[in-house]
Short mmCIF file of C-alpha atoms in Angstrom, two decimals:
data_model
loop_
_atom_site.label_atom_id
_atom_site.label_comp_id
_atom_site.label_asym_id
_atom_site.label_seq_id
_atom_site.Cartn_x
_atom_site.Cartn_y
_atom_site.Cartn_z
CA MET A 1 21.42 -48.70 -30.61
CA ASP A 2 20.36 -50.62 -27.80
CA ASN A 3 17.37 -52.18 -26.90
CA ALA A 4 15.48 -50.18 -24.51
CA HIS A 5 13.48 -52.67 -22.74
CA GLN A 6 13.94 -56.45 -21.82
CA PRO A 7 12.90 -58.52 -24.45
CA VAL A 8 10.40 -61.22 -24.33
CA VAL A 9 12.46 -64.29 -24.19
CA ALA A 10 10.90 -67.23 -25.88
CA ALA A 11 11.48 -70.75 -24.96
CA ARG A 12 13.55 -72.55 -27.63
CA SER A 13 11.59 -74.18 -30.55
CA HIS A 14 11.79 -78.05 -31.35
CA ALA A 15 10.60 -79.81 -34.23
CA LEU A 16 10.73 -83.23 -35.96
CA HIS A 17 11.34 -82.49 -39.60
CA GLY A 18 13.29 -79.26 -39.92
CA MET A 19 14.44 -76.05 -38.39
CA VAL A 20 14.48 -72.28 -39.50
CA VAL A 21 15.86 -69.51 -37.35
CA SER A 22 16.44 -65.89 -38.47
CA PRO A 23 16.26 -62.09 -37.02
CA HIS A 24 12.90 -61.57 -38.52
CA THR A 25 9.67 -63.85 -37.99
CA VAL A 26 8.36 -63.29 -41.37
CA ALA A 27 11.62 -64.38 -43.00
CA SER A 28 11.86 -67.61 -40.66
CA GLU A 29 8.08 -68.46 -41.90
CA ALA A 30 9.27 -67.85 -45.62
CA GLY A 31 11.67 -70.70 -44.96
CA ARG A 32 9.50 -72.93 -43.03
CA GLU A 33 6.94 -72.85 -45.96
CA ILE A 34 9.58 -73.71 -48.42
CA LEU A 35 10.57 -76.77 -46.25
CA ARG A 36 6.77 -77.75 -46.09
CA GLN A 37 6.75 -77.54 -49.92
CA GLY A 38 9.62 -80.00 -50.21
CA GLY A 39 12.43 -77.73 -50.69
CA THR A 40 15.93 -78.45 -49.32
CA ALA A 41 17.39 -76.59 -46.49
CA VAL A 42 19.22 -74.55 -49.23
CA ASP A 43 16.03 -73.78 -50.79
CA ALA A 44 14.56 -72.41 -47.53
CA ALA A 45 17.67 -70.75 -46.83
CA ILE A 46 17.40 -68.61 -50.08
CA ALA A 47 13.87 -67.74 -49.37
CA VAL A 48 14.85 -66.58 -45.85
CA SER A 49 17.73 -64.61 -47.34
CA ALA A 50 15.47 -62.90 -49.92
CA ALA A 51 12.96 -62.29 -47.42
CA LEU A 52 15.41 -60.45 -44.88
CA SER A 53 16.63 -58.32 -47.82
CA VAL A 54 13.11 -57.01 -47.90
CA THR A 55 12.39 -56.76 -43.90
CA TYR A 56 15.74 -56.24 -42.52
CA PRO A 57 17.28 -53.92 -45.20
CA HIS A 58 19.35 -51.82 -42.70
CA MET A 59 21.50 -54.78 -42.28
CA ASN A 60 21.52 -56.82 -45.47
CA GLY A 61 20.11 -56.85 -49.06
CA LEU A 62 20.69 -57.36 -52.64
CA GLY A 63 23.33 -54.67 -52.57
CA GLY A 64 25.77 -56.57 -50.10
CA ASP A 65 27.56 -59.94 -49.68
CA GLY A 66 26.68 -63.42 -48.55
CA LEU A 67 28.74 -66.30 -46.81
CA TRP A 68 27.57 -69.61 -46.48
CA LEU A 69 28.40 -73.12 -44.96
CA PHE A 70 26.52 -76.17 -46.17
CA TYR A 71 26.38 -79.56 -44.94
CA ASP A 72 25.16 -81.93 -47.69
CA ALA A 73 23.62 -85.37 -46.22
CA ALA A 74 23.88 -87.06 -49.53
CA THR A 75 27.91 -86.87 -49.72
CA ARG A 76 28.27 -85.98 -45.78
CA GLN A 77 30.62 -83.16 -46.71
CA VAL A 78 30.77 -79.62 -45.62
CA TYR A 79 30.96 -77.19 -48.43
CA GLY A 80 31.80 -73.35 -48.00
CA LEU A 81 30.83 -70.57 -50.54
CA ASN A 82 32.38 -67.10 -50.37
CA GLY A 83 29.93 -64.60 -52.05
CA ALA A 84 31.77 -61.53 -51.16
CA GLY A 85 32.35 -59.09 -54.02
CA ARG A 86 35.61 -57.98 -55.21
CA SER A 87 36.64 -54.31 -55.39
CA ALA A 88 36.54 -52.24 -58.61
CA VAL A 89 39.18 -52.85 -61.33
CA ARG A 90 39.60 -48.93 -61.90
CA LEU A 91 39.87 -48.55 -58.13
CA GLN A 92 42.27 -45.45 -57.51
CA TYR A 93 44.28 -45.34 -54.51
CA PRO A 94 43.73 -42.48 -52.14
CA GLU A 95 46.02 -39.50 -52.29
CA HIS A 96 48.52 -39.08 -49.44
CA ASN A 97 47.05 -38.82 -46.15
CA GLN A 98 43.66 -39.33 -47.45
CA GLU A 99 41.53 -42.02 -45.49
CA LEU A 100 39.16 -44.65 -47.12
CA PRO A 101 35.68 -43.12 -47.56
CA GLN A 102 33.25 -44.78 -45.16
CA ARG A 103 30.11 -43.51 -46.50
CA GLY A 104 28.41 -42.17 -49.66
CA ALA A 105 28.74 -43.60 -53.40
CA ALA A 106 32.66 -43.32 -53.00
CA ALA A 107 32.75 -45.99 -50.38
CA ALA A 108 30.89 -48.19 -52.83
CA THR A 109 33.97 -49.85 -53.98
CA THR A 110 33.02 -53.95 -53.88
CA VAL A 111 30.42 -55.52 -56.18
CA PRO A 112 27.48 -56.80 -54.16
CA GLY A 113 27.68 -60.74 -54.27
CA ALA A 114 24.81 -61.70 -52.18
CA VAL A 115 22.30 -62.38 -55.44
CA ASP A 116 24.94 -64.69 -57.04
CA ALA A 117 25.34 -66.67 -53.70
CA TRP A 118 21.97 -67.41 -53.79
CA TRP A 119 22.05 -68.76 -57.53
CA GLN A 120 25.45 -70.67 -56.88
CA ALA A 121 23.93 -72.06 -53.93
CA HIS A 122 20.54 -73.17 -55.64
CA GLN A 123 22.33 -74.52 -58.85
CA ARG A 124 24.44 -76.88 -56.58
CA LEU A 125 22.05 -77.81 -53.77
CA GLY A 126 18.68 -76.52 -54.63
CA LYS A 127 15.71 -78.60 -55.60
CA LEU A 128 12.49 -76.37 -56.00
CA PRO A 129 12.12 -73.83 -59.00
CA TRP A 130 14.19 -70.73 -58.38
CA ALA A 131 11.52 -68.30 -58.79
CA ALA A 132 9.23 -69.96 -56.36
CA LEU A 133 12.04 -69.35 -53.85
CA LEU A 134 11.58 -65.50 -54.10
CA GLU A 135 8.02 -65.30 -54.17
CA PRO A 136 7.93 -64.74 -50.52
CA ALA A 137 10.37 -61.84 -50.70
CA ILE A 138 8.32 -60.48 -53.66
CA GLY A 139 5.12 -60.56 -51.90
CA LEU A 140 6.55 -58.76 -48.69
CA ALA A 141 7.95 -56.17 -50.71
CA GLN A 142 4.68 -55.50 -52.93
CA ASP A 143 2.16 -55.92 -50.36
CA GLY A 144 4.06 -54.72 -47.24
CA TYR A 145 5.58 -55.97 -44.04
CA GLU A 146 5.33 -54.69 -40.46
CA LEU A 147 8.17 -52.20 -39.54
CA SER A 148 10.34 -53.98 -36.96
CA PRO A 149 11.75 -52.49 -33.93
CA SER A 150 15.33 -52.85 -35.37
CA GLN A 151 14.67 -51.43 -38.46
CA SER A 152 12.86 -48.21 -37.02
CA ARG A 153 15.54 -47.82 -34.62
CA TRP A 154 18.42 -47.72 -37.03
CA THR A 155 16.63 -45.71 -39.57
CA GLN A 156 15.90 -42.95 -37.14
CA ARG A 157 19.58 -43.31 -36.09
CA ASP A 158 20.76 -43.07 -39.62
CA TRP A 159 18.40 -40.67 -40.90
CA GLU A 160 20.55 -37.77 -41.41
CA LEU A 161 22.66 -40.01 -43.56
CA LEU A 162 20.11 -41.11 -45.63
CA THR A 163 18.73 -37.95 -46.23
CA HIS A 164 22.14 -37.20 -48.10
CA ASP A 165 21.03 -39.41 -50.78
CA LEU A 166 17.81 -38.92 -52.83
CA GLY A 167 17.26 -42.42 -53.39
CA ALA A 168 17.86 -43.44 -49.73
CA ALA A 169 15.48 -40.92 -48.54
CA ALA A 170 12.75 -41.60 -50.93
CA VAL A 171 12.79 -45.62 -50.18
CA PHE A 172 13.37 -45.35 -46.37
CA SER A 173 11.29 -42.47 -45.44
CA LEU A 174 8.54 -44.43 -43.91
CA ALA A 175 11.05 -46.58 -41.93
CA ALA A 176 11.84 -43.79 -39.54
CA GLN A 177 8.60 -43.93 -38.20
CA PRO A 178 7.22 -45.84 -34.94
CA THR A 179 7.71 -49.71 -34.85
CA GLY A 180 4.61 -51.50 -36.54
CA GLN A 181 4.06 -49.28 -39.39
CA PRO A 182 3.23 -51.11 -42.71
CA ILE A 183 6.16 -51.02 -45.01
CA LYS A 184 6.29 -51.58 -48.89
CA ASN A 185 9.01 -51.38 -51.37
CA PRO A 186 7.67 -51.67 -54.84
CA ALA A 187 11.18 -50.85 -56.59
CA LEU A 188 12.50 -53.86 -54.79
CA ALA A 189 9.67 -56.01 -55.83
CA GLU A 190 10.31 -55.29 -59.34
CA VAL A 191 14.14 -56.10 -58.77
CA LEU A 192 13.41 -59.15 -57.20
CA GLN A 193 10.65 -60.25 -59.96
CA ALA A 194 13.24 -59.59 -62.68
CA VAL A 195 15.77 -62.01 -60.93
CA ALA A 196 13.08 -64.48 -60.52
CA GLN A 197 12.71 -64.42 -64.25
CA GLY A 198 16.11 -63.72 -65.41
CA GLY A 199 18.49 -65.31 -62.77
CA THR A 200 21.80 -63.60 -61.99
CA ASP A 201 22.22 -62.37 -65.81
CA GLU A 202 19.47 -59.93 -65.08
CA PHE A 203 21.43 -58.67 -61.94
CA TYR A 204 24.91 -58.65 -62.97
CA ARG A 205 24.76 -58.20 -66.75
CA GLY A 206 21.27 -56.86 -67.38
CA ALA A 207 19.45 -53.88 -66.41
CA ILE A 208 19.79 -53.85 -62.67
CA ALA A 209 23.55 -53.52 -63.24
CA ARG A 210 23.28 -50.58 -65.53
CA ALA A 211 21.00 -48.85 -63.06
CA ILE A 212 23.17 -49.16 -60.30
CA VAL A 213 26.30 -47.86 -62.38
CA ASP A 214 24.22 -45.17 -63.89
CA TYR A 215 23.18 -43.85 -60.44
CA ILE A 216 26.57 -44.40 -58.43
CA ALA A 217 29.36 -43.68 -60.97
CA PRO A 218 28.77 -39.82 -61.45
CA LEU A 219 28.41 -39.88 -57.22
CA GLY A 220 32.03 -41.24 -57.15
CA SER A 221 31.88 -44.90 -57.19
CA PRO A 222 34.67 -46.48 -59.09
CA LEU A 223 32.57 -49.61 -59.99
CA SER A 224 31.76 -50.39 -63.59
CA LEU A 225 29.59 -52.70 -65.73
CA GLU A 226 32.54 -54.80 -66.48
CA ASP A 227 33.09 -55.34 -62.50
CA PHE A 228 29.42 -56.58 -62.02
CA ALA A 229 29.90 -58.73 -65.41
CA THR A 230 32.69 -60.60 -64.35
CA HIS A 231 31.61 -61.35 -60.72
CA GLN A 232 31.22 -64.78 -59.45
CA SER A 233 31.17 -66.55 -55.97
CA SER A 234 34.12 -68.81 -54.93
CA TRP A 235 33.37 -72.46 -53.63
CA VAL A 236 35.88 -72.95 -50.90
CA ASP A 237 36.95 -75.56 -48.62
CA PRO A 238 36.10 -74.72 -45.13
CA ILE A 239 38.85 -74.97 -42.58
CA VAL A 240 38.27 -76.82 -39.07
CA THR A 241 39.33 -77.57 -35.64
CA THR A 242 38.32 -80.04 -32.92
CA TYR A 243 36.88 -78.96 -29.80
CA ARG A 244 35.11 -81.36 -27.08
CA GLY A 245 34.74 -83.93 -29.44
CA HIS A 246 33.20 -81.93 -32.27
CA ARG A 247 34.72 -80.75 -35.56
CA VAL A 248 34.21 -77.12 -35.85
CA TYR A 249 34.06 -75.58 -39.27
CA GLN A 250 34.58 -72.03 -40.40
CA LEU A 251 35.41 -70.44 -43.83
CA PRO A 252 38.76 -69.82 -44.74
CA PRO A 253 40.30 -66.31 -45.64
CA SER A 254 39.37 -63.70 -46.80
CA THR A 255 36.84 -64.25 -43.86
CA GLN A 256 38.15 -64.11 -40.04
CA GLY A 257 36.80 -67.81 -39.58
CA LEU A 258 40.42 -68.83 -38.37
CA SER A 259 39.90 -66.60 -35.21
CA VAL A 260 37.16 -68.66 -33.82
CA LEU A 261 39.54 -72.01 -34.45
CA GLN A 262 42.49 -70.14 -32.80
CA ILE A 263 40.52 -69.09 -29.89
CA LEU A 264 38.88 -72.86 -29.47
CA ASN A 265 42.45 -74.18 -29.64
CA LEU A 266 43.92 -71.74 -26.78
CA LEU A 267 40.90 -72.79 -24.64
CA GLU A 268 40.81 -76.41 -24.95
CA PRO A 269 43.44 -77.40 -22.03
CA TYR A 270 41.30 -75.30 -19.70
CA ASN A 271 38.81 -76.89 -17.47
CA ILE A 272 36.19 -74.35 -18.51
CA ALA A 273 33.36 -75.54 -16.42
CA GLY A 274 35.66 -75.21 -13.15
CA LEU A 275 36.06 -71.36 -13.70
CA ASP A 276 34.15 -68.78 -11.85
CA GLN A 277 32.81 -65.90 -13.90
CA VAL A 278 35.54 -63.31 -13.54
CA ASP A 279 38.17 -66.04 -14.58
CA TYR A 280 35.88 -67.24 -17.60
CA TYR A 281 35.48 -63.60 -19.15
CA HIS A 282 39.27 -62.86 -18.65
CA LEU A 283 40.20 -65.99 -20.19
CA MET A 284 37.73 -65.52 -23.07
CA VAL A 285 39.19 -62.05 -23.89
CA GLU A 286 42.86 -62.66 -23.52
CA ALA A 287 42.32 -65.41 -26.11
CA THR A 288 40.69 -63.30 -28.30
CA LYS A 289 43.41 -60.86 -28.23
CA LEU A 290 45.96 -63.23 -29.38
CA ALA A 291 43.58 -64.53 -32.29
CA PHE A 292 42.95 -61.01 -33.56
CA ARG A 293 46.50 -60.08 -33.29
CA ASP A 294 46.94 -62.79 -36.04
CA ARG A 295 44.04 -61.83 -37.84
CA ASN A 296 45.07 -58.28 -38.10
CA ARG A 297 48.40 -59.42 -39.27
CA TRP A 298 47.42 -62.05 -42.01
CA ILE A 299 44.04 -61.86 -43.17
CA GLY A 300 43.11 -60.75 -46.52
CA ASP A 301 42.37 -62.27 -50.26
CA PRO A 302 44.44 -65.45 -50.54
CA GLY A 303 44.46 -64.75 -54.20
CA PHE A 304 46.89 -61.99 -53.55
CA SER A 305 49.17 -63.18 -50.75
CA ASP A 306 50.16 -66.53 -49.00
CA ILE A 307 48.43 -66.90 -45.66
CA PRO A 308 49.66 -69.73 -43.52
CA VAL A 309 46.42 -71.11 -42.51
CA GLU A 310 46.85 -74.42 -41.55
CA ARG A 311 49.95 -73.36 -39.05
CA LEU A 312 47.63 -71.03 -37.73
CA ILE A 313 44.94 -73.05 -36.83
CA SER A 314 47.31 -75.93 -35.31
CA LYS A 315 47.44 -77.18 -31.90
CA PRO A 316 51.05 -76.70 -31.54
CA TYR A 317 50.68 -73.23 -32.67
CA ALA A 318 48.19 -72.65 -29.83
CA ASP A 319 50.39 -74.18 -27.41
CA GLY A 320 52.98 -71.87 -28.28
CA LEU A 321 50.69 -68.71 -27.81
CA ARG A 322 48.95 -69.85 -24.64
CA SER A 323 51.94 -69.01 -22.45
CA GLN A 324 51.57 -65.01 -23.47
CA ASN A 325 48.22 -64.88 -21.36
CA SER A 326 48.46 -64.04 -17.86
CA PRO A 327 45.73 -65.52 -15.49
CA SER A 328 45.34 -62.45 -13.50
CA LEU A 329 46.33 -59.38 -15.66
CA ALA A 330 44.82 -58.04 -19.11
CA ARG A 331 47.13 -57.34 -21.74
CA SER A 332 47.15 -54.08 -23.93
CA GLU A 333 46.60 -54.97 -27.50
CA PRO A 334 46.34 -52.74 -30.23
CA LEU A 335 43.38 -53.06 -32.41
CA SER A 336 41.82 -51.37 -35.57
CA ALA A 337 38.09 -50.54 -35.48
CA THR A 338 35.86 -52.92 -37.36
CA GLY A 339 31.97 -52.72 -37.79
CA GLY A 340 29.38 -54.91 -38.87
CA ASP A 341 25.52 -54.89 -39.09
CA THR A 342 24.48 -58.06 -40.52
CA ILE A 343 21.82 -60.87 -40.47
CA TYR A 344 22.44 -64.35 -39.42
CA ALA A 345 20.27 -67.58 -40.78
CA ALA A 346 20.29 -71.08 -40.19
CA VAL A 347 18.14 -74.03 -41.69
CA VAL A 348 18.09 -77.74 -41.53
CA ASP A 349 15.78 -80.04 -43.49
CA ARG A 350 14.49 -83.53 -42.66
CA GLN A 351 16.99 -85.10 -44.98
CA GLY A 352 19.62 -83.64 -42.54
CA ASN A 353 21.00 -80.98 -45.03
CA ALA A 354 22.04 -77.83 -43.19
CA VAL A 355 23.15 -74.26 -43.81
CA SER A 356 24.62 -71.50 -42.06
CA LEU A 357 24.76 -68.06 -43.49
CA LEU A 358 25.38 -64.45 -42.96
CA GLN A 359 24.49 -61.45 -45.41
CA SER A 360 25.60 -58.03 -44.74
CA LEU A 361 25.93 -54.31 -46.15
CA TYR A 362 29.01 -53.98 -43.56
CA PHE A 363 27.90 -50.58 -41.89
CA ASP A 364 24.13 -49.98 -41.00
CA TYR A 365 22.35 -48.94 -44.37
CA GLY A 366 25.87 -49.81 -45.82
CA CYS A 367 27.25 -46.53 -47.84
CA GLY A 368 23.76 -45.05 -47.44
CA VAL A 369 23.25 -44.81 -51.14
CA VAL A 370 20.10 -46.47 -52.56
CA PRO A 371 19.49 -46.30 -56.59
CA PRO A 372 15.87 -45.02 -56.18
CA SER A 373 14.78 -47.48 -58.94
CA LEU A 374 16.04 -50.58 -57.56
CA GLY A 375 15.19 -49.90 -53.62
CA PHE A 376 18.20 -51.16 -51.91
CA ALA A 377 21.34 -49.97 -50.17
CA LEU A 378 24.83 -50.61 -51.60
CA ASN A 379 27.45 -51.98 -49.19
CA ASN A 380 30.71 -50.18 -48.15
CA ARG A 381 32.70 -53.46 -47.32
CA GLY A 382 35.81 -52.02 -49.31
CA SER A 383 36.37 -49.27 -46.54
CA LEU A 384 37.72 -52.10 -44.65
CA PHE A 385 40.68 -52.35 -46.77
CA SER A 386 44.02 -51.36 -45.26
CA LEU A 387 46.05 -48.62 -46.96
CA ASP A 388 49.38 -50.41 -46.19
CA PRO A 389 49.87 -51.72 -49.80
CA SER A 390 52.24 -54.47 -48.04
CA HIS A 391 49.39 -55.95 -45.83
CA PRO A 392 47.53 -59.01 -47.00
CA ASN A 393 44.45 -56.67 -46.72
CA GLY A 394 46.03 -53.89 -48.72
CA LEU A 395 43.65 -51.99 -51.01
CA ALA A 396 43.93 -53.36 -54.83
CA PRO A 397 41.67 -53.55 -57.53
CA GLY A 398 39.76 -56.99 -58.10
CA LYS A 399 40.34 -58.05 -54.44
CA ARG A 400 38.25 -59.01 -51.53
CA PRO A 401 38.71 -57.31 -48.35
CA LEU A 402 39.05 -58.79 -45.07
CA HIS A 403 35.42 -60.13 -44.29
CA THR A 404 34.12 -60.44 -40.66
CA LEU A 405 31.12 -62.62 -41.80
CA ILE A 406 31.80 -66.22 -40.24
CA PRO A 407 28.93 -68.62 -40.48
CA ALA A 408 29.75 -71.93 -38.55
CA MET A 409 28.96 -75.56 -37.98
CA ALA A 410 29.86 -78.05 -35.39
CA LEU A 411 29.95 -81.89 -36.35
CA ARG A 412 30.11 -84.82 -34.22
CA HIS A 413 30.62 -88.33 -35.61
CA GLY A 414 30.36 -87.13 -39.11
CA GLN A 415 26.76 -85.48 -38.32
CA PRO A 416 26.01 -81.88 -37.81
CA ARG A 417 25.05 -81.06 -34.19
CA LEU A 418 25.10 -77.20 -34.09
CA VAL A 419 24.45 -74.87 -36.60
CA PHE A 420 25.15 -71.44 -35.34
CA GLY A 421 26.51 -67.90 -36.03
CA THR A 422 25.78 -63.98 -35.36
CA MET A 423 25.90 -60.86 -36.66
CA GLY A 424 28.39 -58.17 -35.20
CA GLY A 425 31.61 -57.56 -36.87
CA GLU A 426 34.50 -58.74 -34.59
CA GLY A 427 31.94 -59.50 -32.20
CA GLN A 428 31.12 -62.54 -34.15
CA PRO A 429 34.10 -64.80 -33.22
CA GLN A 430 33.66 -63.92 -29.61
CA THR A 431 29.94 -64.80 -29.34
CA GLN A 432 30.41 -67.92 -31.39
CA VAL A 433 33.12 -69.19 -28.65
CA ALA A 434 30.45 -68.01 -25.95
CA LEU A 435 27.78 -70.03 -27.56
CA LEU A 436 30.31 -73.29 -27.80
CA THR A 437 31.69 -72.95 -24.43
CA ARG A 438 28.07 -72.67 -22.80
CA VAL A 439 26.75 -75.76 -24.76
CA LEU A 440 29.69 -78.07 -24.91
CA ASP A 441 31.55 -77.32 -21.57
CA LEU A 442 28.98 -75.88 -19.39
CA GLY A 443 25.92 -77.90 -20.78
CA LEU A 444 23.38 -75.43 -20.94
CA ASP A 445 20.60 -75.80 -23.69
CA ILE A 446 20.74 -73.66 -26.77
CA GLN A 447 18.37 -70.99 -25.85
CA THR A 448 20.26 -70.28 -22.42
CA ALA A 449 23.47 -69.92 -24.23
CA VAL A 450 21.93 -67.38 -26.50
CA ASN A 451 20.18 -65.38 -24.00
CA LEU A 452 22.97 -65.07 -21.16
CA PRO A 453 24.74 -61.62 -21.00
CA ARG A 454 27.58 -61.26 -23.70
CA TRP A 455 30.61 -59.17 -23.94
CA ARG A 456 32.53 -58.03 -26.70
CA TRP A 457 36.27 -56.89 -26.60
CA GLY A 458 37.26 -54.29 -29.48
CA ARG A 459 37.42 -50.75 -30.51
CA THR A 460 34.21 -49.11 -32.19
CA TRP A 461 34.63 -46.27 -34.32
CA GLY A 462 35.42 -42.89 -32.61
CA GLN A 463 37.23 -44.53 -29.62
CA PRO A 464 40.88 -44.13 -28.91
CA THR A 465 41.35 -47.60 -27.61
CA ALA A 466 40.01 -51.17 -27.32
CA ARG A 467 37.41 -51.71 -24.54
CA LEU A 468 35.45 -54.65 -22.95
CA ALA A 469 31.79 -54.17 -23.66
CA LEU A 470 29.57 -55.93 -21.18
CA GLU A 471 25.98 -56.08 -21.23
CA GLY A 472 24.56 -54.48 -18.05
CA ARG A 473 22.83 -57.67 -16.41
CA ILE A 474 26.53 -58.80 -15.58
CA GLU A 475 26.77 -58.43 -11.71
CA PRO A 476 28.85 -55.25 -10.51
CA ALA A 477 31.13 -57.13 -8.54
CA ILE A 478 31.99 -59.15 -11.60
CA CYS A 479 32.71 -55.68 -13.54
CA ASP A 480 34.81 -54.41 -10.73
CA ALA A 481 37.02 -57.55 -10.54
CA LEU A 482 37.81 -57.27 -14.39
CA ARG A 483 38.50 -53.77 -13.79
CA GLN A 484 41.06 -54.69 -11.19
CA ARG A 485 42.63 -56.83 -13.66
CA GLY A 486 43.25 -53.96 -16.17
CA HIS A 487 40.31 -54.48 -18.32
CA GLN A 488 38.82 -51.12 -19.56
CA LEU A 489 35.09 -51.55 -19.45
CA GLN A 490 32.10 -50.20 -21.45
CA ILE A 491 28.56 -51.26 -19.96
CA GLU A 492 26.19 -51.54 -22.37
CA ALA A 493 22.31 -51.87 -22.09
CA ASP A 494 21.11 -55.31 -20.50
CA TRP A 495 19.95 -56.51 -23.64
CA SER A 496 21.96 -54.74 -26.23
CA GLU A 497 21.76 -55.05 -29.77
CA ALA A 498 25.56 -54.18 -30.33
CA MET A 499 26.12 -57.68 -29.01
CA GLY A 500 24.65 -59.00 -32.26
CA HIS A 501 21.68 -61.46 -33.16
CA ALA A 502 23.12 -64.99 -32.39
CA HIS A 503 21.05 -68.04 -33.30
CA MET A 504 21.42 -71.78 -33.04
CA ILE A 505 19.94 -74.76 -34.47
CA GLN A 506 20.76 -78.18 -32.73
CA ILE A 507 20.41 -81.41 -34.15
CA LEU A 508 19.65 -84.44 -32.12
CA ASP A 509 19.00 -88.06 -33.03
CA ASP A 510 15.21 -87.63 -32.90
CA ARG A 511 14.53 -84.01 -33.35
CA PHE A 512 15.66 -80.50 -33.91
CA LEU A 513 15.90 -77.65 -31.46
CA GLY A 514 16.21 -74.07 -32.47
CA ALA A 515 17.26 -70.91 -30.30
CA CYS A 516 16.55 -67.32 -31.60
CA ASP A 517 18.24 -64.37 -30.01
CA PRO A 518 15.68 -62.11 -28.05
CA ARG A 519 17.93 -59.14 -29.01
CA SER A 520 16.50 -59.65 -32.59
CA ASP A 521 13.01 -59.21 -33.94
CA GLY A 522 13.14 -63.28 -35.02
CA VAL A 523 11.70 -66.67 -33.97
CA ALA A 524 12.99 -70.33 -34.62
CA VAL A 525 10.18 -72.11 -36.27
CA GLY A 526 9.87 -75.82 -36.92
CA VAL A 527 8.33 -78.31 -39.39
#
């Protein structure tokens, strides 16, 4: 799971007319080519997303979801798009004492939303022809791409899971080979060609939907053709708070975006630059615990429950919470385990439009089921539902589960200045706050902010309690001091992929700067 060796750390990229950053080099190049053709940031982002669906199929794809933030330079507005799928209308509640399935077709309970999110984004903010945006991805699937270290590593790790499904074993057998092997996916190429020609009708109301249902329904999935035919992404108003003179934007529930805003509100009175490293880590973790307590209590599909978002992200509310933290003692806080293997990408264009997006299957290779004629894995996002029927995230038909995907932007004087995000489940809010505090409080450049050692507080699957995971580059003396304050530590590799792939674009008055995470296989490329 962790990178075995220290990666080559590239310097930040800079450009005059646009910037693209993603976790796979050829996907970033696909986005840059669309910008060169005169496409908007949205056009380029769709090309990047489609290319990543081919080259990073262990973390995202047509069987997953997509959540987006847009800055539209023409209207000077920030828009949100929730491209998460809803649960099957014929969803059955588990029997007494039975847990929700995590893997297998029975875990495929929510409609894949990524393709409709591409379509909705293009219809509203795109410029180039729809089919042109999928051409790079089709070429990669048809002609092949070089197997990345990440896909090789995760495929080998998940091979036993994949062998339980005939489609998954057939499609991804070559990906279990050493890094650098050429990989093709002709079935996925045909699907992308069909979507390029027929749009979302082909995916949700045509042969692709039928092929999905025909394959997974006999294996235990409750998804039906009706679920696919009625799916549509939702345009939503982002939520926002202020921090160090910037307006920080997040998606509202059903995502965990308000956790970032809460943490920033809790941190705002502190002189972050004046803290030593032990105090810095301690403060970040303790603020996270308070925010996650509210997340776990309140967040679900707002169509099914009332969520007091404005109160939870208000400054007075943070003032009331802040006193619960001790400057010298870690609090014990229960936390349910969440996974999250995802991709993050960002694009800005010469007109000043910006896109921040995440796509995900939830777990690595999702539920582990791949319709062989289609070539992509289906997500298992529905396994994050709660079995408490009174909880906002309680399991119910036709409902979106809590989503960990949270693309972000920070604006100053009405203009985007930072476009950023990361993969990594509940690590996403923590890494976003790390990036912001390092740039806005500590004055670091964006590549340094991405490169520095990271932390992640939480509980992973199989652990009885939440722990504070730290990258191995953090000094032993700092680790010892944190243990003395009561933190249970888990030391990760020096450059741990478990900490997520974080990327940033900084928009200055005369140029764009891009930072790609060396924990990924990607690059920031400019125009």
